[in-house]
Amino acid sequence: MSILVNVNSKVVVQGITGREGGNHARAMKAFGTQVVAGVTPGKGGQDFEGTPVYNSVAEAVEKQGANVSIIFVPPAGAADAVLEAAHASVPLIVLITEGVPTVDMMKAVQEVKGLNERNLQGGGAGIRLIGGNCPGLVSSGEAKVGIMPNSIYADKGRIGLISRSGTLTYEAGKLLQLAGLGTSTTVGIGGDPVIGTTFADVLPLFEADPDTDAIVVIGEIGGADEEAAAEYIAAHMNKPVVAFISGRSAPAGKRMGHAGAIIMGNVGTPESKLAAFAAAGVPVADTMPEIVELVRKALNK
Amino acid sequence: MKLHEYQGKELLRQFGVAVQDGKVAYTPDEVRDIAREYGQAVVVKAQVHVGGRGKAGGVKFSPTIEKAYENAEKILGMDIKGLTVGKVLVTKAVDIDAGVEYYVGMIVDRNVQSYTLMACAEGGMEIEELAAERPEAIIRHRVDPVTGLRPYEAREVAIKAGFKGNLNKIADMMVRMSNAALARDAVLVEINPLFIDADGTPLALDTKFEIDDNAMYRHKDLLDWRETAAEHPLEVEAAKYGFAYVKLDEGNVGVLGNGAGIVMTSLDVVNRAGAKPANFLDIGGGAKAEIVYNAVKLVSKDPDVKAIFINIFGGITRADEVAKGVIQALEEGILTKPVRMRIAGTAEDEAKALLAEVNSPLIQMYPDMFQAAEAAAKDANSAGQMNAGSNSA
């Protein structure tokens, strides 16, 4: 098994007729993901290389049984696309789009949380948003709902990976692959300040996954998600966790590419994150290759 | 986008917040005229996009018209943390002793996935300092992003913070500040100090306002307020190419890569190799030769840069495209500094073949990011020593 996505996931691509949406729909199919539908309002009835396109997510759910949505809609309409999928009760919504206004994300995240609670109370599976500004997620050898390079995730491994960065996720995935450890599921949670799913939300899923032996958390400067993750690990995790923090030499007050990667006052500093992981007994790799060493060490304990 | 005090005040005024009157001036003569018009003591305040204006001598109380002129002469043209003061805000001075000063502000808070309202009965101080020294003095409250701050919540916060004065008026001001923040996509809005006069009426004496860059498309009316003069010229040029670029102080190695995470890590690796990164530059995913060429051109213009470290992890980015971009810069004579690169991923062999053909010592490829960073650091540091040597000779 794996977490969140697997061979049975039926994916709808919101924005499939756009350049990004189209390219990545093709790459996901090549990976082996079941891409069952696309949505582009106004283009319902067309098809994208054999995949039917609908006017709404609700229609894609009804006609094709889609249970995962991946969103490539431009920033101005991205939050609305999230809400459309959430109101169509899609259990997993992955927002790839970068550059969504923060206020839009605040409103969308709050509404999705409300819908999730109502859905759970009604006996449903819940509704989860991952991202935005994220590379998506992939269960190696099973299904990719994201934009990462296919080759790194072809074969199933036993290490879970959670990351705020895109390229570093690929880099770490490649290192684990070369080391013969491989990844079970990789979750890119996104580099924006307000995101749907945090490290601490994903950790319990890996803890419960029988096919994951250890977890790698790739954090960066800004915010306090790493601190919250450390707290969760100390209190609830039995499986070993290894961490990495990027941007340790970044100056305060400057945004490092990601909207959320900024040290504000005394919040978001690498020192605070390192201290939190140390207190939780989580080893932190100083370099990317050291991640592999630390995972090996943790598994041999 | 950071706003000046006078711009932030204008936005707050549009939402009905009572702000201290003022006028913008560009010359000491204009300041004198404004002071004469007000007919009372004024404060001359530098309008620059940095904190700590007061401490740097950029804010001066001026009891007379002559003093206002004198202070304007001092402040206009003054350098505050590398920025030249080009304009001042002249406001009527307030008798601080006749009232009290508080702090209220709202920030995007990822921990609550919304805004957090902050209130504190100790105004005038930098909130960061206060948060570090006495965090318990700051009352925090999550604001619902859909409803905004409601009056009863504002009253609750004001009471908890120990605010004295007209409770309804103070709460009303906080609600209006929240409305402004939500409507104008603020990342941060602060009223500090929030002055409460002897009658208990609130007045915003100073403000900080920063707008979410991702939301600027719906605030086109504010685009004129964007001041490129306050930004580093290379940052302005980078914005034209659509690059995420940050100039870093005291660096000697230019750094570029594909993706914010990998570039952040590249900065760390350069540091570890004993040099200092001169910039952060993310060229994005799937970069073509032309984009790489533009990026190399941009970084080469930086006089601080003595060597360039390129770190590409190719998923969608092709190594040969990166090599082509660098080679083009070399052939056009733009590239005069050593480029040390690590390009992992697709078409690595094609990239190596292209570089072998050019066979320039200026461009070298390495199997991993550490070797590439170390080579760049060594080149940059030895270039620095050579310069130091020639200076002393």
XYZ file of C-alpha atoms in Angstrom:
694
model
C 0.000 0.000 0.000
C 0.935 3.637 0.176
C -0.757 6.795 1.385
C -3.265 9.151 -0.271
C -2.922 7.901 -3.877
C -2.608 4.412 -5.329
C -3.393 2.317 -8.420
C -7.113 2.775 -7.797
C -6.989 6.591 -7.769
C -9.127 8.109 -10.527
C -7.811 11.513 -11.399
C -9.576 14.534 -12.862
C -7.321 17.302 -14.221
C -8.777 20.804 -13.726
C -7.314 22.943 -16.506
C -6.453 19.991 -18.771
C -6.709 22.038 -21.969
C -4.071 24.524 -20.800
C -0.375 24.046 -21.623
C 0.720 22.930 -18.131
C -2.397 20.882 -17.501
C -2.066 19.107 -20.836
C 1.659 18.356 -20.537
C 1.320 16.968 -17.049
C -1.855 15.014 -17.827
C 0.191 13.272 -20.525
C 3.111 12.632 -18.136
C 0.774 11.271 -15.446
C -0.775 8.871 -17.959
C 2.720 7.769 -18.997
C 3.466 7.061 -15.334
C 0.450 4.790 -15.222
C -1.945 7.038 -13.348
C -5.626 6.608 -14.199
C -6.445 10.029 -15.627
C -10.192 9.590 -16.113
C -11.328 13.110 -16.929
C -10.432 16.711 -17.554
C -12.369 19.841 -16.652
C -12.319 23.107 -18.555
C -15.475 25.205 -18.219
C -16.860 25.859 -21.698
C -15.010 22.974 -23.317
C -17.232 20.162 -22.069
C -17.805 17.484 -24.704
C -14.304 17.738 -26.172
C -11.606 15.225 -25.381
C -7.933 15.530 -24.509
C -5.983 12.743 -26.220
C -8.749 10.283 -25.483
C -9.635 11.647 -22.035
C -13.128 13.175 -21.852
C -13.351 16.865 -20.922
C -16.290 18.145 -18.827
C -17.620 21.568 -17.917
C -17.618 20.879 -14.183
C -15.900 18.720 -11.584
C -19.304 17.433 -10.427
C -19.892 16.039 -13.914
C -16.458 14.378 -13.989
C -17.214 12.771 -10.618
C -20.642 11.624 -11.744
C -19.630 10.288 -15.165
C -16.130 8.936 -14.453
C -16.040 8.376 -10.691
C -13.088 10.746 -10.233
C -11.816 10.680 -6.628
C -8.687 12.844 -6.900
C -8.424 16.267 -8.511
C -5.263 18.007 -9.650
C -5.517 21.717 -10.410
C -3.502 23.670 -13.023
C -5.883 26.640 -13.184
C -4.161 30.102 -13.303
C -3.852 31.980 -9.958
C -6.933 34.202 -10.267
C -9.263 31.209 -10.617
C -7.331 28.641 -8.573
C -9.118 29.029 -5.227
C -12.473 28.830 -6.994
C -11.334 25.592 -8.677
C -10.444 24.189 -5.236
C -13.889 25.059 -3.893
C -15.591 23.547 -6.935
C -13.790 20.231 -6.322
C -14.482 20.357 -2.576
C -18.185 20.989 -3.095
C -18.241 18.061 -5.542
C -16.967 16.005 -2.548
C -13.680 15.035 -4.211
C -11.770 13.491 -1.266
C -8.298 14.611 -2.374
C -7.593 17.937 -4.094
C -4.069 18.806 -5.231
C -3.383 22.461 -6.077
C -0.249 22.848 -8.205
C -0.721 26.516 -9.163
C 1.882 28.979 -7.907
C 1.034 32.602 -7.163
C -2.472 32.313 -5.708
C -3.321 35.376 -3.550
C -2.949 34.511 0.140
C -6.377 35.859 1.083
C -7.962 33.524 -1.497
C -6.091 30.600 0.048
C -7.156 31.566 3.586
C -10.805 31.537 2.532
C -10.507 28.328 0.504
C -8.587 26.421 3.199
C -11.148 27.425 5.833
C -14.074 26.376 3.641
C -12.468 23.055 2.705
C -11.904 22.346 6.405
C -15.577 22.997 7.109
C -16.652 20.741 4.238
C -14.219 18.073 5.465
C -15.784 18.063 8.930
C -19.312 17.882 7.550
C -18.280 15.105 5.171
C -16.712 13.097 7.994
C -19.779 13.580 10.196
C -21.915 12.270 7.343
C -19.811 9.121 7.207
C -17.684 10.211 4.221
C -13.944 9.831 3.726
C -13.279 13.514 4.309
C -11.951 16.171 1.947
C -8.276 17.085 1.912
C -6.467 19.892 0.080
C -2.750 19.619 -0.681
C -0.845 22.761 -1.783
C -0.926 25.231 -3.435
C 2.401 25.976 -5.033
C 3.354 22.319 -4.684
C 4.656 19.533 -6.952
C 1.821 17.200 -5.951
C 2.214 13.657 -4.702
C 3.298 10.284 -5.992
C 3.126 6.727 -4.712
C 6.127 5.120 -6.379
C 5.275 2.485 -8.956
C 1.547 3.132 -8.452
C 0.223 6.578 -9.268
C 1.494 10.105 -9.694
C -0.771 13.094 -9.112
C 1.804 15.795 -9.650
C 4.534 17.229 -11.820
C 7.640 15.382 -10.651
C 9.894 13.530 -13.125
C 8.511 10.014 -13.664
C 11.797 8.076 -13.673
C 12.653 8.777 -10.012
C 9.426 7.212 -8.773
C 9.136 4.170 -11.036
C 9.891 1.601 -8.344
C 8.361 1.189 -4.936
C 10.580 1.796 -1.914
C 9.968 2.068 1.803
C 10.780 5.680 2.724
C 8.054 8.307 3.013
C 8.966 11.825 1.893
C 7.280 15.131 2.787
C 8.601 18.409 1.425
C 7.892 22.132 1.115
C 10.056 22.347 -2.002
C 9.678 20.898 -5.496
C 13.184 20.382 -6.847
C 14.580 19.284 -3.484
C 11.902 16.589 -3.376
C 13.170 15.224 -6.689
C 16.760 15.510 -5.517
C 16.024 13.592 -2.290
C 13.914 11.040 -4.167
C 16.776 10.436 -6.584
C 19.303 10.012 -3.751
C 17.035 7.508 -1.977
C 16.518 5.689 -5.269
C 20.270 5.476 -5.985
C 20.877 4.249 -2.439
C 18.469 1.374 -3.065
C 16.038 2.598 -0.410
C 13.430 4.158 -2.667
C 10.279 6.025 -1.750
C 6.850 4.730 -0.756
C 4.831 7.931 -1.155
C 6.185 11.439 -1.723
C 4.054 14.419 -0.703
C 4.942 17.969 -1.763
C 2.988 20.201 0.620
C 3.903 23.484 -1.074
C 5.914 26.644 -0.536
C 3.121 29.146 0.120
C 2.337 30.705 3.509
C -1.205 29.293 3.651
C -1.478 25.690 2.477
C -4.090 22.955 2.847
C -1.964 20.231 4.418
C 1.047 20.580 6.711
C 3.853 18.216 7.755
C 1.977 17.349 10.933
C -1.101 16.380 8.876
C 0.860 13.885 6.724
C 3.011 12.304 9.453
C 0.197 10.195 11.008
C -0.625 8.740 7.573
C 2.952 7.492 7.193
C 2.991 6.242 10.790
C -0.043 4.073 9.943
C 1.276 2.895 6.542
C 2.656 -0.677 6.771
C 4.802 -0.074 3.678
C 6.689 2.908 5.057
C 9.646 2.244 7.391
C 11.008 5.750 7.872
C 10.067 9.310 6.930
C 12.129 12.192 5.543
C 10.884 15.736 6.203
C 12.344 18.450 3.947
C 11.643 21.832 5.444
C 12.869 25.340 4.816
C 13.048 28.716 6.512
C 9.815 30.607 7.262
C 6.797 29.826 9.410
C 6.687 27.232 12.161
C 5.450 24.089 10.368
C 8.712 22.276 11.102
C 8.379 23.133 14.797
C 4.814 21.756 14.810
C 6.052 18.625 13.028
C 8.789 18.134 15.636
C 6.230 18.415 18.405
C 3.995 15.855 16.705
C 6.899 13.454 16.138
C 7.979 13.618 19.783
C 4.466 12.925 21.008
C 3.090 10.413 18.484
C 5.608 8.843 16.102
C 7.259 5.471 16.532
C 8.838 5.285 13.081
C 12.147 7.084 12.601
C 12.066 10.554 11.041
C 14.999 12.384 9.426
C 14.891 16.080 8.565
C 16.589 18.561 6.272
C 16.245 22.367 6.349
C 17.093 24.488 3.331
C 17.872 28.190 3.361
C 19.976 28.037 6.499
C 22.204 30.844 5.232
C 19.369 33.094 4.019
C 19.193 36.590 5.538
C 16.155 37.660 7.599
C 13.385 39.683 5.971
C 14.045 38.509 2.392
C 11.655 36.207 0.571
C 13.620 33.303 -0.943
C 11.566 32.498 -4.037
C 8.755 30.739 -2.187
C 6.200 33.200 -0.832
C 6.439 31.406 2.517
C 10.232 31.242 2.718
C 10.942 34.333 4.770
C 12.298 34.894 8.253
C 10.091 37.496 9.972
C 11.514 38.786 13.235
C 12.244 35.699 15.308
C 9.743 33.477 13.467
C 10.927 31.042 10.798
C 14.637 30.989 11.648
C 16.686 27.854 10.939
C 17.920 27.949 14.557
C 14.376 27.532 15.881
C 13.704 24.614 13.510
C 16.992 22.877 14.305
C 16.346 23.263 18.031
C 12.818 21.845 17.683
C 14.042 18.786 15.781
C 16.891 18.279 18.255
C 14.436 18.403 21.150
C 12.260 15.812 19.386
C 15.253 13.532 18.800
C 15.004 13.953 15.019
C 18.409 13.912 13.301
C 18.889 16.751 10.808
C 21.042 16.236 7.716
C 23.498 19.040 6.935
C 23.619 18.111 3.248
C 21.254 16.270 0.922
C 23.430 13.110 0.664
C 23.567 12.966 4.454
C 19.808 12.327 4.406
C 20.535 8.853 3.028
C 23.165 8.151 5.702
C 20.833 9.239 8.494
C 17.946 7.154 7.136
C 20.224 4.104 6.973
C 21.429 4.685 10.509
C 17.858 5.091 11.766
C 16.726 1.880 10.048
C 19.609 -0.109 11.534
C 18.794 0.881 15.083
C 4.701 45.410 -2.274
C 5.708 47.602 0.635
C 3.885 50.916 0.931
C 5.152 54.174 2.350
C 3.562 55.517 5.497
C 1.592 58.152 3.566
C 0.316 55.515 1.122
C -0.694 53.132 3.904
C -2.480 56.016 5.620
C -4.334 56.830 2.426
C -5.594 53.242 2.110
C -6.653 53.178 5.759
C -8.415 56.531 5.345
C -10.394 55.046 2.416
C -11.749 52.472 4.867
C -12.665 55.103 7.437
C -9.691 54.846 9.792
C -8.857 58.178 11.429
C -5.251 58.909 10.480
C -2.974 61.801 11.357
C -3.108 64.379 8.551
C -0.043 64.996 6.488
C 1.358 66.110 3.168
C 4.219 64.765 1.098
C 7.127 67.055 0.220
C 10.179 66.634 -1.972
C 12.128 69.816 -1.102
C 12.820 71.828 2.079
C 10.860 74.732 0.532
C 7.775 72.555 0.206
C 8.204 71.431 3.807
C 8.378 75.065 4.947
C 5.183 75.863 3.042
C 3.333 72.947 4.611
C 4.548 73.866 8.099
C 3.387 77.458 7.524
C -0.015 76.222 6.319
C -0.465 74.008 9.378
C 0.555 76.901 11.654
C 1.708 74.629 14.431
C 4.523 72.235 15.372
C 5.031 69.496 12.777
C 6.899 66.212 12.398
C 9.062 65.674 9.306
C 9.204 61.965 8.470
C 11.433 60.261 5.898
C 9.472 58.055 3.471
C 11.711 55.063 2.760
C 11.032 51.348 2.596
C 13.082 50.379 5.640
C 12.336 49.991 9.304
C 14.041 51.990 12.051
C 13.665 55.411 10.402
C 13.387 57.096 13.768
C 16.583 55.643 15.154
C 18.433 56.603 11.971
C 17.393 60.248 12.453
C 14.771 60.176 9.717
C 11.899 61.436 11.888
C 12.190 64.899 13.458
C 9.892 66.962 15.652
C 9.887 70.549 14.384
C 8.373 73.175 16.719
C 8.857 76.079 14.283
C 8.687 76.701 10.519
C 12.449 77.379 10.462
C 13.155 74.146 12.306
C 10.951 72.224 9.859
C 12.985 73.646 6.948
C 16.237 72.781 8.702
C 15.134 69.239 9.475
C 13.916 68.743 5.906
C 17.362 69.762 4.652
C 18.901 67.137 6.911
C 16.485 64.325 6.111
C 16.036 64.759 2.353
C 18.981 63.081 0.646
C 19.920 61.257 3.823
C 21.005 57.622 3.501
C 19.033 55.154 5.613
C 20.299 51.586 5.382
C 21.456 52.091 1.809
C 18.360 53.934 0.601
C 18.363 57.646 -0.202
C 15.456 59.647 1.212
C 13.690 61.347 -1.700
C 10.540 62.520 0.047
C 9.147 63.262 3.463
C 5.737 63.267 5.056
C 4.957 66.379 7.073
C 2.304 65.856 9.739
C 0.863 67.992 12.513
C 2.645 67.108 15.743
C 0.538 65.533 18.455
C 1.059 66.161 22.156
C 1.862 62.581 23.076
C 1.789 63.402 26.792
C -1.902 64.300 26.496
C -2.837 60.716 25.665
C -1.559 57.152 25.397
C 0.064 55.119 22.618
C -0.943 51.568 21.718
C -0.186 49.043 18.985
C -2.607 47.174 16.711
C -1.687 45.151 13.642
C -2.644 42.223 11.452
C -0.306 39.726 9.796
C -0.701 36.666 7.595
C -0.142 33.844 10.068
C 0.473 30.436 8.522
C -0.014 28.741 11.886
C -3.699 29.715 11.949
C -4.037 29.753 8.128
C -5.471 33.244 8.293
C -4.720 36.692 9.719
C -3.735 37.112 13.329
C -4.749 40.382 14.945
C -2.215 41.662 17.463
C -2.862 44.294 20.084
C -0.602 45.705 22.744
C -0.901 48.522 25.267
C 2.759 49.432 24.737
C 2.789 51.398 21.500
C 5.610 53.060 19.644
C 7.972 50.148 20.078
C 8.909 47.820 17.210
C 6.603 44.828 17.538
C 9.440 42.383 16.780
C 11.396 43.698 19.769
C 8.360 43.482 21.977
C 7.565 39.962 20.771
C 11.088 38.907 21.657
C 11.247 40.621 25.038
C 7.714 40.428 26.425
C 5.534 38.180 24.228
C 2.877 38.018 26.957
C 2.167 41.735 26.470
C 0.803 41.056 22.964
C -2.795 39.823 22.660
C -3.288 37.621 19.589
C -6.554 36.713 17.920
C -7.278 34.775 14.721
C -9.408 36.749 12.272
C -11.877 34.797 10.153
C -10.897 35.547 6.523
C -14.508 35.309 5.315
C -16.258 37.510 7.910
C -13.306 39.721 8.780
C -12.892 41.052 12.309
C -16.247 41.685 13.977
C -16.860 44.517 16.484
C -17.437 42.202 19.464
C -14.133 40.435 18.777
C -12.335 43.762 18.484
C -13.815 44.886 21.837
C -12.744 41.619 23.455
C -9.179 42.035 22.203
C -9.054 45.709 23.240
C -10.239 44.802 26.738
C -7.740 41.954 27.061
C -4.933 44.233 25.896
C -5.925 46.727 28.593
C -6.736 49.589 26.192
C -8.151 52.666 27.885
C -10.396 55.098 26.007
C -13.617 54.955 24.034
C -14.003 51.189 23.595
C -16.496 51.405 20.734
C -14.425 53.885 18.762
C -11.247 51.857 19.241
C -12.990 48.612 18.230
C -14.467 50.364 15.201
C -11.007 51.436 14.092
C -9.727 47.861 14.425
C -12.634 46.522 12.360
C -11.919 49.104 9.649
C -8.242 48.141 9.663
C -9.278 44.498 9.174
C -11.576 45.488 6.309
C -8.709 47.336 4.643
C -6.378 44.353 5.096
C -8.787 41.874 3.520
C -9.924 44.141 0.702
C -6.390 45.217 -0.183
C -4.711 41.811 0.271
C -2.391 42.994 3.017
C 0.432 40.734 4.086
C 0.920 43.075 7.001
C -0.824 46.168 8.333
C 0.194 47.975 11.487
C -1.057 51.044 13.274
C 1.782 51.999 15.556
C 1.474 54.145 17.450
C -2.288 54.117 17.802
C -2.781 57.328 19.757
C -5.705 57.710 22.175
C -6.299 61.337 23.074
C -7.576 62.744 26.357
C -11.162 62.237 25.168
C -10.501 58.565 24.455
C -10.643 58.986 20.654
C -8.201 56.888 18.568
C -5.926 58.283 15.846
C -3.422 56.377 13.678
C -0.114 58.272 13.937
C 1.988 55.894 11.873
C 1.321 52.817 9.790
C 3.033 50.001 7.947
C 1.241 48.387 5.026
C 2.476 45.644 2.732
C 0.444 44.098 -0.101
C 0.631 40.490 -1.307
C 2.554 40.516 -4.610
C 0.431 37.596 -5.837
C -2.670 39.796 -5.548
C -1.327 42.883 -7.330
C -3.321 41.958 -10.438
C -6.463 43.098 -8.641
C -4.929 46.302 -7.293
C -3.895 47.874 -10.565
C -4.837 51.287 -9.148
C -1.838 50.958 -6.827
C 0.727 49.994 -9.468
C 1.929 53.611 -9.683
C 3.097 53.263 -6.103
C 5.629 50.605 -7.055
C 9.030 52.227 -6.661
C 11.838 50.536 -8.431
C 14.285 53.097 -7.017
C 13.947 51.404 -3.640
C 14.853 48.041 -5.134
C 18.286 46.876 -6.204
C 18.746 47.641 -9.938
C 19.493 43.972 -10.593
C 16.242 43.021 -8.831
C 14.367 45.400 -11.127
C 15.995 43.839 -14.193
C 15.333 40.307 -12.901
C 11.646 41.155 -12.497
C 11.514 41.989 -16.230
C 12.654 38.449 -17.014
C 10.199 37.013 -14.497
C 12.993 35.613 -12.325
C 12.750 35.213 -8.570
C 15.937 37.122 -7.722
C 17.241 38.469 -4.432
C 20.504 40.407 -4.154
C 22.454 39.300 -1.097
C 24.965 41.438 0.792
C 28.693 40.788 0.914
C 28.631 37.873 -1.503
C 31.146 36.825 -4.150
C 29.515 33.808 -5.818
C 26.552 34.251 -8.163
C 24.046 31.433 -7.625
C 21.373 30.217 -9.984
C 19.257 27.110 -10.154
C 15.847 25.748 -11.007
C 13.443 25.901 -8.083
C 13.362 27.898 -4.856
C 14.351 24.923 -2.692
C 17.376 23.953 -4.728
C 18.589 27.562 -4.893
C 18.181 27.972 -1.114
C 20.223 24.827 -0.635
C 22.789 26.092 -3.159
C 23.290 29.198 -1.015
C 23.906 26.918 1.967
C 26.388 24.821 -0.012
C 28.330 27.922 -1.155
C 28.527 29.085 2.455
C 29.739 25.664 3.500
C 32.422 25.825 0.801
C 33.839 28.954 2.417
C 32.477 31.642 0.079
C 29.399 33.899 0.242
C 26.432 33.811 -2.143
C 25.926 37.165 -3.895
C 22.364 36.445 -4.943
C 19.408 34.070 -5.017
C 18.178 33.366 -8.550
C 15.491 30.842 -9.435
C 15.132 30.394 -13.201
C 12.108 28.114 -12.782
C 11.383 24.711 -14.259
C 11.849 23.616 -17.867
C 14.225 26.496 -18.611
C 15.303 26.903 -22.222
C 18.701 28.144 -23.424
C 17.462 31.725 -23.748
C 16.332 31.848 -20.125
C 19.678 30.501 -18.931
C 21.443 33.040 -21.164
C 19.429 35.886 -19.601
C 20.126 34.568 -16.108
C 23.883 34.337 -16.733
C 23.842 37.817 -18.279
C 22.062 39.211 -15.225
C 24.351 37.579 -12.672
C 27.462 38.570 -14.661
C 26.476 42.236 -14.375
C 26.839 42.097 -10.595
C 30.300 43.503 -9.770
C 30.288 41.526 -6.499
C 30.159 38.245 -8.416
C 33.610 36.695 -8.976
C 32.405 33.222 -9.978
C 29.055 31.660 -10.859
C 27.598 28.451 -9.449
C 24.824 26.874 -11.487
C 22.864 24.075 -9.839
C 20.262 22.351 -11.994
C 18.368 19.222 -11.163
C 16.683 18.323 -14.397
C 13.328 16.722 -14.432
C 11.905 18.846 -17.184
C 15.023 21.010 -17.586
C 17.425 19.676 -20.226
C 21.137 19.868 -19.434
C 22.054 20.671 -23.049
C 19.704 23.664 -23.037
C 21.458 24.978 -19.936
C 24.872 24.432 -21.584
C 23.716 26.218 -24.760
C 22.616 29.269 -22.758
C 25.958 29.494 -20.935
C 27.940 28.984 -24.145
C 25.981 31.728 -25.907
C 26.868 34.133 -23.094
C 30.516 33.127 -23.446
C 30.555 33.547 -27.217
C 28.980 37.001 -26.996
C 31.662 38.055 -24.534
C 29.135 38.595 -21.751
C 30.562 35.816 -19.639
C 33.916 36.810 -18.181
C 33.713 35.004 -14.860
C 34.164 31.286 -14.270
C 30.979 29.222 -14.348
C 31.000 26.047 -12.271
C 27.958 23.922 -12.841
C 26.266 20.801 -11.777
C 23.506 19.658 -14.085
C 21.841 16.381 -13.222
C 19.118 14.876 -15.308
C 18.187 14.524 -18.949
C 20.634 15.068 -21.834
C 23.711 15.273 -19.604
C 25.927 13.664 -22.255
C 24.801 16.120 -24.935
C 25.680 18.959 -22.554
C 29.142 17.509 -21.948
C 29.738 17.188 -25.701
C 28.751 20.828 -26.286
C 31.093 22.004 -23.542
C 33.949 19.827 -24.839
C 33.560 21.491 -28.218
C 33.882 24.978 -26.726
C 36.630 23.782 -24.384
C 36.832 26.965 -22.308
C 38.391 27.016 -18.844
C 35.625 29.436 -17.897
C 32.952 26.722 -18.050
C 33.330 23.507 -16.106
C 30.803 20.807 -15.251
C 30.999 18.759 -12.047
C 29.313 15.494 -11.059
C 27.730 16.880 -7.868
C 26.703 20.194 -6.356
C 29.394 20.144 -3.674
C 32.301 19.904 -6.120
C 30.781 22.589 -8.305
C 30.196 24.890 -5.322
C 33.692 24.286 -3.999
C 35.233 25.115 -7.365
C 33.153 28.300 -7.610
C 34.061 29.262 -4.041
C 37.750 28.706 -4.725
C 37.625 30.804 -7.905
C 35.700 33.589 -6.195
C 37.905 33.701 -3.122
C 41.150 33.691 -5.108
C 39.811 36.449 -7.380
C 39.108 38.465 -4.239
C 42.633 37.914 -2.960
C 44.107 38.961 -6.293
C 42.138 42.190 -6.152
C 43.165 42.820 -2.572
C 46.759 42.191 -3.611
C 46.677 44.651 -6.481
C 45.031 47.292 -4.301
C 47.762 47.121 -1.706
C 50.527 47.113 -4.299
